[in-house]
Coordinates of C-alpha atoms in Angstrom, one line a residue:
X1 CA -4.7 10.2 60.6
X2 CA -4.7 10.8 64.4
X3 CA -7.9 8.8 64.8
X4 CA -6.0 5.5 64.3
X5 CA -3.5 6.4 67.1
X6 CA -6.3 7.5 69.4
X7 CA -8.3 4.3 68.6
X8 CA -5.2 2.2 69.2
X9 CA -4.6 3.8 72.6
X10 CA -8.1 2.9 73.6
X11 CA -7.8 -0.6 72.3
X12 CA -4.5 -1.2 74.0
X13 CA -5.9 -0.1 77.4
X14 CA -8.7 -2.7 77.0
X15 CA -6.5 -5.4 75.4
X16 CA -4.6 -8.2 77.2
X17 CA -1.7 -7.6 74.8
X18 CA -0.9 -4.2 76.2
X19 CA 2.1 -2.0 75.6
X20 CA 4.1 -1.0 78.6
X21 CA 3.4 2.3 80.4
X22 CA 6.6 3.6 78.9
X23 CA 5.5 2.6 75.4
X24 CA 2.1 4.3 75.9
X25 CA 3.8 7.5 76.9
X26 CA 6.0 7.3 73.8
X27 CA 2.9 6.7 71.7
X28 CA 1.3 9.8 73.2
X29 CA 4.4 11.9 72.3
X30 CA 4.2 10.4 68.8
X31 CA 0.5 11.4 68.5
X32 CA 1.4 15.0 69.3
X33 CA 4.2 14.9 66.8
X34 CA 1.9 13.7 64.0
X35 CA -0.5 16.6 64.7
X36 CA 2.1 18.8 63.0
X37 CA 4.0 16.4 60.8
X38 CA 3.1 13.9 58.1
X39 CA 5.9 11.4 58.8
X40 CA 8.7 10.5 61.1
X41 CA 12.2 9.0 60.6
X42 CA 14.2 6.9 63.0
X43 CA 16.5 9.8 63.7
X44 CA 13.6 12.2 64.4
X45 CA 12.0 9.6 66.8
X46 CA 15.4 9.2 68.6
X47 CA 15.5 13.0 69.2
X48 CA 11.8 13.2 70.1
X49 CA 11.9 10.3 72.7
X50 CA 15.6 10.7 73.7
X51 CA 16.3 7.1 73.0
X52 CA 19.0 5.1 71.1
X53 CA 18.8 4.2 67.5
X54 CA 18.0 0.5 68.3
X55 CA 15.3 1.5 70.8
X56 CA 13.7 3.8 68.2
X57 CA 13.9 1.0 65.6
X58 CA 12.3 -1.6 67.9
X59 CA 9.5 0.8 68.8
X60 CA 8.8 1.8 65.1
X61 CA 8.8 -1.9 64.1
X62 CA 6.3 -2.7 66.8
X63 CA 4.0 0.1 65.6
X64 CA 4.4 -1.1 62.0
X65 CA 3.6 -4.7 63.1
X66 CA 0.5 -3.5 65.0
X67 CA -0.5 -1.6 61.8
X68 CA -0.4 1.8 63.6
X69 CA 2.3 3.1 61.2
X70 CA 3.4 2.1 57.7
X71 CA 7.0 2.2 56.5
X72 CA 8.1 3.5 53.2
X73 CA 11.6 3.6 51.8
X74 CA 14.8 1.7 52.5
X75 CA 17.3 1.8 55.3
X76 CA 18.3 5.4 56.2
X77 CA 15.7 6.9 53.9
X78 CA 12.8 5.0 55.5
X79 CA 9.9 7.2 56.6
X80 CA 7.0 6.1 58.9
X81 CA 3.5 7.4 58.2
X82 CA 0.5 7.2 60.3
X83 CA -2.0 4.7 58.9
X84 CA -5.6 5.8 58.3

């Protein structure tokens, strides 16, 4: 599960379509979170990263689009799982 995040971090460092430094730091925090948890919700990510609901949503959507995470459920019940 964590291998996909580690692999993605390496790929992003070598890719021209990089994430910002701030996003990479957030991804590192998320990697640590997934070492102890199977999924994360928007609210949990807000608390973990100390960001607003909309910022957490944008970040989660970016990770889903990059196929780092997969989303399950609808609206407030949506959970995000690490792919792989």
